[in-house]
Amino acid sequence: MAKERLDKLISSQSMMTRSEATKLIRSGNVKVNGDVVKNTSSKADTENDVIEVCGEVINYKKHIYIMLNKPQGVVSASRDNSEKTVVDLVPDNLKRPGLFPAGRLDKDTTGFVLITDDGDFAHDILSPRHHVDKTYLAGTDCLIDEEYLVRMREGMVLGDEKLMPAEIDLVCDSPSPVYRIVLREGRYHQIKRMTGATNAVLTSLKRIKMGSLDLDETLAPGECRELSSEEISMIKNMQTLTS
Ligand code: URA
């Protein structure tokens, strides 16, 4: 049984502050299993009790996992003094304290960003010890010469950095080429730097998949939705490297 103080529990599931939650409890707007509870220090069982706030049942979740279709011009951060962030795009009904992007996309890169409040999960999917593929569509101004494709597939050397082998395949060549690139690691500006070392110029970049979970293409740029537990495990489903 997981018992938690009601004010804490309510504020953890929304952007309501503890004191706002306390006021709601005192004013008789909170029910536990159908009974009004006015004692602010009372506790509720997050797994078994039915908790209602202003007539709405709270569907308690320890953590939340949100897929965002990131538009261009938004930064991968929780907050920023001058720029709009990916967390700013999360609608109020999914907002809660502690949200952050699990992995960054550049400001001009679009597509799949995972936003969560689960630090352990983020650590797992970003850790180099784990293997979570990230798949991108990269538009270029011309076809990339075969010699560079071979170098990308074998693991490019950029300065004194040796990159892991990446998958790269041409998915369409008209009106301009688009490549599907699968990365096994997440280095700074990796695709920009990889394509920067070829004969072609990168014209667009979109992340379309994390692990085996595809970006939901019904999400318009800037839209989000919560992930189901099956979808979360499609990202989490990873192999631990032994070395
Ligand atoms: N590689 C990049 O260069 N930028 C991104 O945003 C993601 C991968």
mmCIF file of C-alpha atoms and ligand atoms in Angstrom, residues 104-110 136 183 186-195 202 205 207, ligand 1:
data_model
loop_
_atom_site.group_PDB
_atom_site.id
_atom_site.type_symbol
_atom_site.label_atom_id
_atom_site.label_comp_id
_atom_site.label_asym_id
_atom_site.label_seq_id
_atom_site.Cartn_x
_atom_site.Cartn_y
_atom_site.Cartn_z
ATOM 1 C CA ARG A 104 17.937 16.837 -26.674
ATOM 2 C CA LEU A 105 17.185 17.801 -30.228
ATOM 3 C CA ASP A 106 18.766 20.935 -31.667
ATOM 4 C CA LYS A 107 16.566 24.031 -31.928
ATOM 5 C CA ASP A 108 16.123 23.524 -35.688
ATOM 6 C CA THR A 109 15.590 19.741 -35.501
ATOM 7 C CA THR A 110 11.991 18.503 -35.462
ATOM 8 C CA TYR A 136 16.165 10.288 -38.062
ATOM 9 C CA LEU A 183 22.307 6.305 -34.484
ATOM 10 C CA GLY A 186 23.920 10.597 -29.038
ATOM 11 C CA ARG A 187 26.883 12.882 -29.555
ATOM 12 C CA TYR A 188 26.738 16.646 -29.822
ATOM 13 C CA HIS A 189 25.312 17.736 -33.222
ATOM 14 C CA GLN A 190 26.135 14.243 -34.410
ATOM 15 C CA ILE A 191 24.216 14.145 -37.694
ATOM 16 C CA LYS A 192 25.140 17.734 -38.525
ATOM 17 C CA ARG A 193 28.793 16.942 -38.006
ATOM 18 C CA MET A 194 28.573 13.626 -39.874
ATOM 19 C CA THR A 195 26.890 15.178 -42.900
ATOM 20 C CA LEU A 202 22.004 18.952 -44.513
ATOM 21 C CA LEU A 205 16.473 16.847 -39.700
ATOM 22 C CA ARG A 207 13.709 12.315 -35.309
HETATM 23 N N1 URA B 1 22.056 15.151 -34.642
HETATM 24 C C1 URA B 1 22.103 16.497 -34.782
HETATM 25 O O1 URA B 1 23.023 17.022 -35.403
HETATM 26 N N2 URA B 1 21.142 17.242 -34.239
HETATM 27 C C2 URA B 1 20.087 16.721 -33.559
HETATM 28 O O2 URA B 1 19.216 17.469 -33.099
HETATM 29 C C3 URA B 1 20.046 15.325 -33.421
HETATM 30 C C4 URA B 1 21.034 14.560 -33.973
#
